[in-house]
GROMACS .gro file of N, CA and C in nm:
model
  450
    1MET      N    1  -6.264  -4.917  -2.702
    1MET     CA    2  -6.311  -4.879  -2.776
    1MET      C    3  -6.339  -4.771  -2.857
    2THR      N    4  -6.213  -4.648  -2.926
    2THR     CA    5  -6.237  -4.489  -2.936
    2THR      C    6  -6.325  -4.535  -3.081
    3ALA      N    7  -6.397  -4.453  -3.156
    3ALA     CA    8  -6.386  -4.450  -3.289
    3ALA      C    9  -6.332  -4.449  -3.413
    4THR      N   10  -6.265  -4.319  -3.389
    4THR     CA   11  -6.111  -4.357  -3.437
    4THR      C   12  -5.981  -4.519  -3.471
    5GLU      N   13  -6.016  -4.542  -3.358
    5GLU     CA   14  -5.978  -4.619  -3.316
    5GLU      C   15  -6.023  -4.792  -3.422
    6LYS      N   16  -6.139  -4.791  -3.374
    6LYS     CA   17  -6.266  -4.883  -3.470
    6LYS      C   18  -6.257  -4.851  -3.668
    7VAL      N   19  -6.244  -4.753  -3.706
    7VAL     CA   20  -6.225  -4.725  -3.754
    7VAL      C   21  -6.107  -4.697  -3.848
    8ALA      N   22  -5.999  -4.683  -3.816
    8ALA     CA   23  -5.851  -4.780  -3.809
    8ALA      C   24  -5.800  -4.876  -3.834
    9TYR      N   25  -5.935  -5.005  -3.712
    9TYR     CA   26  -5.910  -5.119  -3.764
    9TYR      C   27  -5.978  -5.104  -3.879
   10LEU      N   28  -6.059  -5.097  -3.929
   10LEU     CA   29  -6.165  -5.177  -4.047
   10LEU      C   30  -6.081  -5.107  -4.177
   11ARG      N   31  -6.008  -4.979  -4.111
   11ARG     CA   32  -5.884  -5.005  -4.266
   11ARG      C   33  -5.829  -5.095  -4.227
   12GLY      N   34  -5.742  -5.176  -4.200
   12GLY     CA   35  -5.675  -5.246  -4.161
   12GLY      C   36  -5.703  -5.369  -4.237
   13LEU      N   37  -5.865  -5.460  -4.133
   13LEU     CA   38  -5.897  -5.561  -4.241
   13LEU      C   39  -5.901  -5.503  -4.349
   14SER      N   40  -5.924  -5.372  -4.433
   14SER     CA   41  -5.965  -5.378  -4.569
   14SER      C   42  -5.845  -5.423  -4.681
   15GLU      N   43  -5.736  -5.356  -4.589
   15GLU     CA   44  -5.592  -5.376  -4.674
   15GLU      C   45  -5.526  -5.543  -4.657
   16GLY      N   46  -5.559  -5.601  -4.549
   16GLY     CA   47  -5.503  -5.706  -4.483
   16GLY      C   48  -5.615  -5.815  -4.563
   17LEU      N   49  -5.715  -5.772  -4.664
   17LEU     CA   50  -5.771  -5.858  -4.743
   17LEU      C   51  -5.741  -5.842  -4.876
   18GLY      N   52  -5.673  -5.741  -4.899
   18GLY     CA   53  -5.585  -5.766  -5.026
   18GLY      C   54  -5.695  -5.703  -5.048
   19ILE      N   55  -5.755  -5.588  -5.057
   19ILE     CA   56  -5.925  -5.551  -5.150
   19ILE      C   57  -5.837  -5.492  -5.267
   20ASP      N   58  -5.918  -5.499  -5.372
   20ASP     CA   59  -5.826  -5.370  -5.463
   20ASP      C   60  -5.917  -5.261  -5.545
   21ASP      N   61  -5.791  -5.152  -5.524
   21ASP     CA   62  -5.852  -4.981  -5.453
   21ASP      C   63  -5.923  -4.999  -5.672
   22THR      N   64  -5.876  -5.079  -5.718
   22THR     CA   65  -5.928  -5.043  -5.887
   22THR      C   66  -6.087  -5.069  -5.894
   23SER      N   67  -6.111  -5.178  -5.864
   23SER     CA   68  -6.233  -5.297  -5.868
   23SER      C   69  -6.303  -5.140  -5.840
   24LYS      N   70  -6.482  -5.181  -5.880
   24LYS     CA   71  -6.596  -5.077  -5.836
   24LYS      C   72  -6.545  -5.196  -5.661
   25GLU      N   73  -6.591  -5.212  -5.657
   25GLU     CA   74  -6.641  -5.230  -5.513
   25GLU      C   75  -6.465  -5.190  -5.380
   26GLY      N   76  -6.377  -5.214  -5.424
   26GLY     CA   77  -6.272  -5.134  -5.384
   26GLY      C   78  -6.290  -5.019  -5.347
   27ARG      N   79  -6.304  -4.947  -5.423
   27ARG     CA   80  -6.337  -4.809  -5.459
   27ARG      C   81  -6.469  -4.754  -5.341
   28VAL      N   82  -6.522  -4.818  -5.376
   28VAL     CA   83  -6.686  -4.874  -5.240
   28VAL      C   84  -6.629  -4.819  -5.150
   29ILE      N   85  -6.567  -4.943  -5.062
   29ILE     CA   86  -6.536  -5.031  -4.965
   29ILE      C   87  -6.474  -4.916  -4.932
   30LYS      N   88  -6.335  -4.832  -4.978
   30LYS     CA   89  -6.201  -4.772  -4.933
   30LYS      C   90  -6.365  -4.681  -4.940
   31ALA      N   91  -6.419  -4.601  -4.978
   31ALA     CA   92  -6.470  -4.467  -5.033
   31ALA      C   93  -6.545  -4.480  -4.815
   32ILE      N   94  -6.606  -4.553  -4.819
   32ILE     CA   95  -6.720  -4.561  -4.640
   32ILE      C   96  -6.590  -4.553  -4.574
   33ILE      N   97  -6.493  -4.652  -4.624
   33ILE     CA   98  -6.373  -4.617  -4.462
   33ILE      C   99  -6.361  -4.436  -4.520
   34ASP      N  100  -6.262  -4.392  -4.561
   34ASP     CA  101  -6.235  -4.241  -4.549
   34ASP      C  102  -6.416  -4.231  -4.511
   35VAL      N  103  -6.481  -4.162  -4.482
   35VAL     CA  104  -6.578  -4.143  -4.469
   35VAL      C  105  -6.640  -4.120  -4.280
   36LEU      N  106  -6.652  -4.277  -4.239
   36LEU     CA  107  -6.612  -4.348  -4.114
   36LEU      C  108  -6.535  -4.296  -4.063
   37ASP      N  109  -6.356  -4.257  -4.192
   37ASP     CA  110  -6.216  -4.191  -4.045
   37ASP      C  111  -6.285  -4.058  -4.071
   38ASP      N  112  -6.367  -3.961  -4.117
   38ASP     CA  113  -6.391  -3.833  -4.047
   38ASP      C  114  -6.474  -3.783  -4.016
   39LEU      N  115  -6.572  -3.919  -4.006
   39LEU     CA  116  -6.675  -3.938  -3.866
   39LEU      C  117  -6.642  -3.919  -3.782
   40ALA      N  118  -6.497  -4.042  -3.780
   40ALA     CA  119  -6.543  -4.043  -3.602
   40ALA      C  120  -6.381  -3.906  -3.623
   41ILE      N  121  -6.348  -3.866  -3.714
   41ILE     CA  122  -6.241  -3.754  -3.643
   41ILE      C  123  -6.394  -3.681  -3.528
   42SER      N  124  -6.421  -3.627  -3.647
   42SER     CA  125  -6.569  -3.550  -3.627
   42SER      C  126  -6.609  -3.506  -3.434
   43VAL      N  127  -6.686  -3.638  -3.438
   43VAL     CA  128  -6.741  -3.671  -3.324
   43VAL      C  129  -6.613  -3.688  -3.207
   44THR      N  130  -6.509  -3.726  -3.178
   44THR     CA  131  -6.403  -3.720  -3.111
   44THR      C  132  -6.423  -3.603  -3.077
   45ASP      N  133  -6.375  -3.476  -3.179
   45ASP     CA  134  -6.324  -3.336  -3.161
   45ASP      C  135  -6.475  -3.319  -3.126
   46MET      N  136  -6.632  -3.329  -3.121
   46MET     CA  137  -6.690  -3.243  -3.032
   46MET      C  138  -6.770  -3.341  -2.906
   47GLU      N  139  -6.685  -3.465  -2.881
   47GLU     CA  140  -6.660  -3.479  -2.776
   47GLU      C  141  -6.612  -3.408  -2.658
   48ASP      N  142  -6.456  -3.327  -2.707
   48ASP     CA  143  -6.412  -3.274  -2.635
   48ASP      C  144  -6.472  -3.162  -2.616
   49ASP      N  145  -6.513  -3.129  -2.716
   49ASP     CA  146  -6.571  -2.970  -2.666
   49ASP      C  147  -6.706  -3.000  -2.586
   50ILE      N  148  -6.779  -3.077  -2.575
   50ILE     CA  149  -6.831  -3.120  -2.422
   50ILE      C  150  -6.815  -3.100  -2.401
   51ALA      N  151  -6.760  -3.131  -2.355
   51ALA     CA  152  -6.618  -3.203  -2.178
   51ALA      C  153  -6.642  -3.105  -2.194
   52GLU      N  154  -6.534  -3.034  -2.278
   52GLU     CA  155  -6.522  -2.877  -2.228
   52GLU      C  156  -6.613  -2.777  -2.167
   53LEU      N  157  -6.720  -2.769  -2.244
   53LEU     CA  158  -6.793  -2.680  -2.222
   53LEU      C  159  -6.850  -2.678  -2.047
   54GLY      N  160  -6.897  -2.896  -2.079
   54GLY     CA  161  -6.946  -2.930  -1.942
   54GLY      C  162  -6.866  -2.906  -1.818
   55ASP      N  163  -6.724  -2.839  -1.861
   55ASP     CA  164  -6.677  -2.864  -1.736
   55ASP      C  165  -6.723  -2.644  -1.697
   56GLN      N  166  -6.714  -2.571  -1.830
   56GLN     CA  167  -6.707  -2.458  -1.789
   56GLN      C  168  -6.859  -2.422  -1.692
   57VAL      N  169  -6.984  -2.504  -1.791
   57VAL     CA  170  -7.104  -2.487  -1.682
   57VAL      C  171  -7.096  -2.555  -1.555
   58GLU      N  172  -7.014  -2.622  -1.502
   58GLU     CA  173  -6.979  -2.708  -1.333
   58GLU      C  174  -6.904  -2.576  -1.294
   59ALA      N  175  -6.788  -2.470  -1.372
   59ALA     CA  176  -6.777  -2.303  -1.314
   59ALA      C  177  -6.803  -2.270  -1.305
   60VAL      N  178  -6.931  -2.212  -1.345
   60VAL     CA  179  -7.106  -2.104  -1.365
   60VAL      C  180  -7.148  -2.146  -1.284
   61ASP      N  181  -7.210  -2.312  -1.300
   61ASP     CA  182  -7.297  -2.345  -1.155
   61ASP      C  183  -7.233  -2.278  -1.031
   62GLU      N  184  -7.108  -2.310  -1.027
   62GLU     CA  185  -7.091  -2.334  -0.887
   62GLU      C  186  -7.065  -2.112  -0.819
   63ASP      N  187  -7.023  -2.127  -0.971
   63ASP     CA  188  -7.010  -1.909  -0.919
   63ASP      C  189  -7.135  -1.863  -0.858
   64LEU      N  190  -7.252  -1.945  -0.949
   64LEU     CA  191  -7.374  -1.910  -0.986
   64LEU      C  192  -7.439  -1.910  -0.797
   65GLU      N  193  -7.370  -2.037  -0.774
   65GLU     CA  194  -7.428  -2.061  -0.683
   65GLU      C  195  -7.332  -2.025  -0.498
   66ALA      N  196  -7.234  -1.980  -0.552
   66ALA     CA  197  -7.164  -1.900  -0.416
   66ALA      C  198  -7.228  -1.759  -0.416
   67LEU      N  199  -7.262  -1.652  -0.554
   67LEU     CA  200  -7.395  -1.543  -0.543
   67LEU      C  201  -7.470  -1.569  -0.467
   68GLU      N  202  -7.580  -1.645  -0.563
   68GLU     CA  203  -7.672  -1.658  -0.484
   68GLU      C  204  -7.627  -1.651  -0.321
   69GLU      N  205  -7.606  -1.770  -0.237
   69GLU     CA  206  -7.535  -1.728  -0.076
   69GLU      C  207  -7.507  -1.636  -0.059
   70GLU      N  208  -7.440  -1.589  -0.157
   70GLU     CA  209  -7.421  -1.446  -0.042
   70GLU      C  210  -7.488  -1.335  -0.057
   71PHE      N  211  -7.630  -1.345  -0.206
   71PHE     CA  212  -7.705  -1.314  -0.236
   71PHE      C  213  -7.843  -1.313  -0.108
   72TYR      N  214  -7.850  -1.411  -0.104
   72TYR     CA  215  -7.972  -1.473  -0.081
   72TYR      C  216  -7.976  -1.544   0.056
   73GLY      N  217  -7.847  -1.565   0.134
   73GLY     CA  218  -7.820  -1.616   0.248
   73GLY      C  219  -7.901  -1.741   0.299
   74ASP      N  220  -8.012  -1.721   0.417
   74ASP     CA  221  -8.043  -1.767   0.471
   74ASP      C  222  -8.134  -1.891   0.381
   75TYR      N  223  -8.129  -2.033   0.357
   75TYR     CA  224  -8.178  -2.053   0.228
   75TYR      C  225  -8.242  -2.186   0.338
   76ASP      N  226  -8.334  -2.280   0.269
   76ASP     CA  227  -8.394  -2.377   0.351
   76ASP      C  228  -8.451  -2.468   0.265
   77ASP      N  229  -8.270  -2.565   0.248
   77ASP     CA  230  -8.279  -2.659   0.216
   77ASP      C  231  -8.449  -2.794   0.186
   78ASP      N  232  -8.462  -2.736   0.340
   78ASP     CA  233  -8.601  -2.847   0.391
   78ASP      C  234  -8.732  -2.852   0.230
   79ASP      N  235  -8.750  -2.713   0.250
   79ASP     CA  236  -8.916  -2.692   0.159
   79ASP      C  237  -8.840  -2.635   0.022
   80ASP      N  238  -8.683  -2.642  -0.063
   80ASP     CA  239  -8.645  -2.586  -0.139
   80ASP      C  240  -8.691  -2.337  -0.100
   81GLU      N  241  -8.764  -2.361  -0.010
   81GLU     CA  242  -8.754  -2.188  -0.017
   81GLU      C  243  -8.711  -2.097   0.050
   82TYR      N  244  -8.648  -1.967   0.013
   82TYR     CA  245  -8.646  -1.862   0.118
   82TYR      C  246  -8.663  -1.842   0.204
   83ASN      N  247  -8.607  -1.845   0.377
   83ASN     CA  248  -8.686  -1.840   0.486
   83ASN      C  249  -8.732  -1.621   0.477
   84ASP      N  250  -8.829  -1.689   0.519
   84ASP     CA  251  -8.881  -1.468   0.552
   84ASP      C  252  -8.865  -1.436   0.668
   85GLU      N  253  -8.831  -1.569   0.772
   85GLU     CA  254  -8.883  -1.525   0.883
   85GLU      C  255  -8.724  -1.360   0.922
   86CYS      N  256  -8.795  -1.355   1.000
   86CYS     CA  257  -8.657  -1.208   1.063
   86CYS      C  258  -8.572  -1.276   1.061
   87ASP      N  259  -8.433  -1.244   1.085
   87ASP     CA  260  -8.298  -1.308   1.147
   87ASP      C  261  -8.225  -1.214   1.188
   88GLU      N  262  -8.291  -1.267   1.425
   88GLU     CA  263  -8.239  -1.162   1.511
   88GLU      C  264  -8.167  -1.159   1.554
   89ASP      N  265  -8.065  -1.246   1.500
   89ASP     CA  266  -7.930  -1.233   1.493
   89ASP      C  267  -7.828  -1.149   1.440
   90ASP      N  268  -7.912  -1.094   1.270
   90ASP     CA  269  -7.828  -0.980   1.237
   90ASP      C  270  -7.853  -0.802   1.263
   91PHE      N  271  -7.978  -0.840   1.425
   91PHE     CA  272  -7.963  -0.667   1.448
   91PHE      C  273  -7.959  -0.689   1.566
   92ASP      N  274  -7.891  -0.756   1.638
   92ASP     CA  275  -7.798  -0.751   1.766
   92ASP      C  276  -7.924  -0.755   1.905
   93ASP      N  277  -8.036  -0.773   1.858
   93ASP     CA  278  -8.145  -0.776   2.025
   93ASP      C  279  -8.251  -0.682   1.993
   94GLU      N  280  -8.197  -0.662   1.877
   94GLU     CA  281  -8.347  -0.526   1.826
   94GLU      C  282  -8.460  -0.660   1.786
   95GLU      N  283  -8.583  -0.481   1.866
   95GLU     CA  284  -8.678  -0.552   1.805
   95GLU      C  285  -8.700  -0.528   1.706
   96LEU      N  286  -8.785  -0.628   1.660
   96LEU     CA  287  -8.826  -0.630   1.394
   96LEU      C  288  -8.940  -0.600   1.395
   97TYR      N  289  -8.989  -0.559   1.306
   97TYR     CA  290  -9.107  -0.620   1.230
   97TYR      C  291  -9.096  -0.630   1.148
   98GLU      N  292  -9.267  -0.727   1.024
   98GLU     CA  293  -9.232  -0.733   0.931
   98GLU      C  294  -9.288  -0.718   0.846
   99VAL      N  295  -9.266  -0.646   0.765
   99VAL     CA  296  -9.335  -0.586   0.657
   99VAL      C  297  -9.366  -0.655   0.520
  100THR      N  298  -9.478  -0.640   0.502
  100THR     CA  299  -9.545  -0.704   0.302
  100THR      C  300  -9.508  -0.612   0.253
  101CYS      N  301  -9.468  -0.590   0.067
  101CYS     CA  302  -9.487  -0.560   0.058
  101CYS      C  303  -9.581  -0.567  -0.066
  102PRO      N  304  -9.681  -0.453  -0.058
  102PRO     CA  305  -9.873  -0.477  -0.100
  102PRO      C  306  -9.808  -0.512  -0.255
  103SER      N  307  -9.669  -0.512  -0.313
  103SER     CA  308  -9.681  -0.503  -0.489
  103SER      C  309  -9.636  -0.643  -0.499
  104CYS      N  310  -9.546  -0.714  -0.463
  104CYS     CA  311  -9.441  -0.730  -0.477
  104CYS      C  312  -9.511  -0.882  -0.351
  105GLY      N  313  -9.540  -0.866  -0.256
  105GLY     CA  314  -9.565  -1.016  -0.183
  105GLY      C  315  -9.488  -1.044  -0.034
  106ASP      N  316  -9.340  -0.960  -0.121
  106ASP     CA  317  -9.240  -1.007  -0.030
  106ASP      C  318  -9.253  -0.975   0.102
  107THR      N  319  -9.177  -1.064   0.197
  107THR     CA  320  -9.208  -0.983   0.351
  107THR      C  321  -9.024  -0.983   0.394
  108ILE      N  322  -9.020  -0.820   0.460
  108ILE     CA  323  -8.887  -0.848   0.511
  108ILE      C  324  -8.918  -0.800   0.614
  109CYS      N  325  -8.818  -0.722   0.690
  109CYS     CA  326  -8.754  -0.705   0.818
  109CYS      C  327  -8.726  -0.581   0.880
  110VAL      N  328  -8.798  -0.506   0.967
  110VAL     CA  329  -8.796  -0.364   0.925
  110VAL      C  330  -8.741  -0.338   1.122
  111ASN      N  331  -8.656  -0.188   1.151
  111ASN     CA  332  -8.610  -0.249   1.315
  111ASN      C  333  -8.701  -0.110   1.334
  112GLU      N  334  -8.691  -0.074   1.455
  112GLU     CA  335  -8.712   0.054   1.430
  112GLU      C  336  -8.728   0.159   1.452
  113GLU      N  337  -8.551   0.236   1.415
  113GLU     CA  338  -8.461   0.273   1.338
  113GLU      C  339  -8.534   0.316   1.195
  114MET      N  340  -8.521   0.179   1.064
  114MET     CA  341  -8.596   0.234   0.953
  114MET      C  342  -8.760   0.283   1.001
  115LEU      N  343  -8.845   0.213   1.048
  115LEU     CA  344  -8.941   0.255   1.066
  115LEU      C  345  -8.941   0.430   1.127
  116ASP      N  346  -8.895   0.510   1.246
  116ASP     CA  347  -8.856   0.605   1.209
  116ASP      C  348  -8.797   0.727   1.122
  117GLU      N  349  -8.764   0.643   1.055
  117GLU     CA  350  -8.765   0.721   0.864
  117GLU      C  351  -8.881   0.745   0.807
  118GLY      N  352  -9.004   0.619   0.868
  118GLY     CA  353  -9.103   0.669   0.759
  118GLY      C  354  -9.115   0.568   0.643
  119SER      N  355  -9.011   0.587   0.572
  119SER     CA  356  -9.014   0.438   0.408
  119SER      C  357  -8.948   0.430   0.422
  120ILE      N  358  -8.910   0.352   0.293
  120ILE     CA  359  -8.787   0.248   0.253
  120ILE      C  360  -8.842   0.163   0.174
  121HIS      N  361  -8.795   0.130   0.022
  121HIS     CA  362  -8.737   0.111  -0.074
  121HIS      C  363  -8.740  -0.030  -0.038
  122CYS      N  364  -8.867  -0.158  -0.145
  122CYS     CA  365  -8.855  -0.259  -0.105
  122CYS      C  366  -8.717  -0.316  -0.116
  123PRO      N  367  -8.699  -0.398  -0.144
  123PRO     CA  368  -8.520  -0.460  -0.229
  123PRO      C  369  -8.553  -0.550  -0.288
  124ASN      N  370  -8.701  -0.596  -0.301
  124ASN     CA  371  -8.738  -0.691  -0.396
  124ASN      C  372  -8.798  -0.634  -0.545
  125CYS      N  373  -8.865  -0.529  -0.498
  125CYS     CA  374  -8.920  -0.489  -0.622
  125CYS      C  375  -8.905  -0.292  -0.658
  126ASP      N  376  -8.821  -0.239  -0.530
  126ASP     CA  377  -8.805  -0.111  -0.495
  126ASP      C  378  -8.953  -0.022  -0.456
  127GLU      N  379  -9.113  -0.052  -0.514
  127GLU     CA  380  -9.169   0.020  -0.376
  127GLU      C  381  -9.124   0.056  -0.256
  128LEU      N  382  -9.174   0.177  -0.259
  128LEU     CA  383  -9.263   0.304  -0.230
  128LEU      C  384  -9.215   0.238  -0.043
  129LEU      N  385  -9.192   0.162   0.038
  129LEU     CA  386  -9.301   0.191   0.166
  129LEU      C  387  -9.324   0.265   0.257
  130GLU      N  388  -9.441   0.342   0.314
  130GLU     CA  389  -9.419   0.421   0.375
  130GLU      C  390  -9.470   0.382   0.487
  131PHE      N  391  -9.462   0.460   0.610
  131PHE     CA  392  -9.490   0.389   0.755
  131PHE      C  393  -9.552   0.504   0.826
  132ASP      N  394  -9.669   0.479   0.856
  132ASP     CA  395  -9.744   0.593   0.950
  132ASP      C  396  -9.753   0.557   1.116
  133LEU      N  397  -9.719   0.598   1.215
  133LEU     CA  398  -9.668   0.554   1.295
  133LEU      C  399  -9.746   0.621   1.415
  134GLU      N  400  -9.818   0.697   1.387
  134GLU     CA  401  -9.935   0.771   1.450
  134GLU      C  402 -10.081   0.699   1.481
  135CYS      N  403 -10.112   0.757   1.602
  135CYS     CA  404 -10.200   0.681   1.735
  135CYS      C  405 -10.301   0.725   1.630
  136ASP      N  406 -10.476   0.658   1.563
  136ASP     CA  407 -10.516   0.643   1.554
  136ASP      C  408 -10.615   0.660   1.654
  137CYS      N  409 -10.643   0.688   1.814
  137CYS     CA  410 -10.725   0.710   1.876
  137CYS      C  411 -10.795   0.856   1.900
  138GLY      N  412 -10.738   0.922   1.811
  138GLY     CA  413 -10.764   1.065   1.782
  138GLY      C  414 -10.750   1.243   1.902
  139ASP      N  415 -10.726   1.159   1.982
  139ASP     CA  416 -10.660   1.250   2.132
  139ASP      C  417 -10.575   1.317   2.066
  140GLU      N  418 -10.578   1.435   2.066
  140GLU     CA  419 -10.405   1.571   2.015
  140GLU      C  420 -10.295   1.492   2.107
  141GLY      N  421 -10.340   1.493   2.237
  141GLY     CA  422 -10.216   1.516   2.339
  141GLY      C  423 -10.140   1.370   2.313
  142CYS      N  424 -10.197   1.277   2.292
  142CYS     CA  425 -10.223   1.152   2.270
  142CYS      C  426 -10.036   1.132   2.191
  143SER      N  427  -9.920   1.015   2.279
  143SER     CA  428  -9.801   1.019   2.269
  143SER      C  429  -9.796   0.849   2.157
  144GLY      N  430  -9.921   0.811   2.204
  144GLY     CA  431  -9.888   0.687   2.068
  144GLY      C  432  -9.853   0.513   2.148
  145ASP      N  433  -9.826   0.531   2.256
  145ASP     CA  434  -9.831   0.440   2.390
  145ASP      C  435 -10.039   0.421   2.413
  146CYS      N  436 -10.066   0.446   2.412
  146CYS     CA  437 -10.239   0.400   2.456
  146CYS      C  438 -10.283   0.250   2.351
  147GLY      N  439 -10.222   0.216   2.249
  147GLY     CA  440 -10.265   0.102   2.238
  147GLY      C  441 -10.378   0.035   2.118
  148ASP      N  442 -10.389   0.169   2.118
  148ASP     CA  443 -10.465   0.235   1.941
  148ASP      C  444 -10.406   0.219   1.795
  149LYS      N  445 -10.226   0.215   1.799
  149LYS     CA  446 -10.224   0.185   1.659
  149LYS      C  447 -10.310   0.095   1.581
  150GLU      N  448 -10.233   0.118   1.454
  150GLU     CA  449 -10.259  -0.006   1.351
  150GLU      C  450 -10.160   0.020   1.317
   0.00000   0.00000   0.00000
């Protein structure tokens, strides 16, 4: 039974008892029932509004979940952290390198072509990451294949 139904029942009881509206007690009981009726209507309206808000929040949550899946991609549900490892299927058998941004600590994957460009922007904090692929062996004629790269 809803609050408005309960108030209607009380109103019916008071009318059935033949409470006189002209007596002090009758006016008080009638006023109490009127206030209860107003409160019951307000509560019913609030319950409807809350149900509508709940539906809207659920729709926003579903939309946000879809956006997160699209933006973040590989999510590891086991430990609630995003999988920082390179997904080599995304690069069709290219050799990948993990680079950690010194500013934000985010680990990103780069391929040979990205390294050859010399720099990229961190997708997390937009810090410019520069790559120096020259050999440190000191030999001017070195092709970079001596193994002394850092």
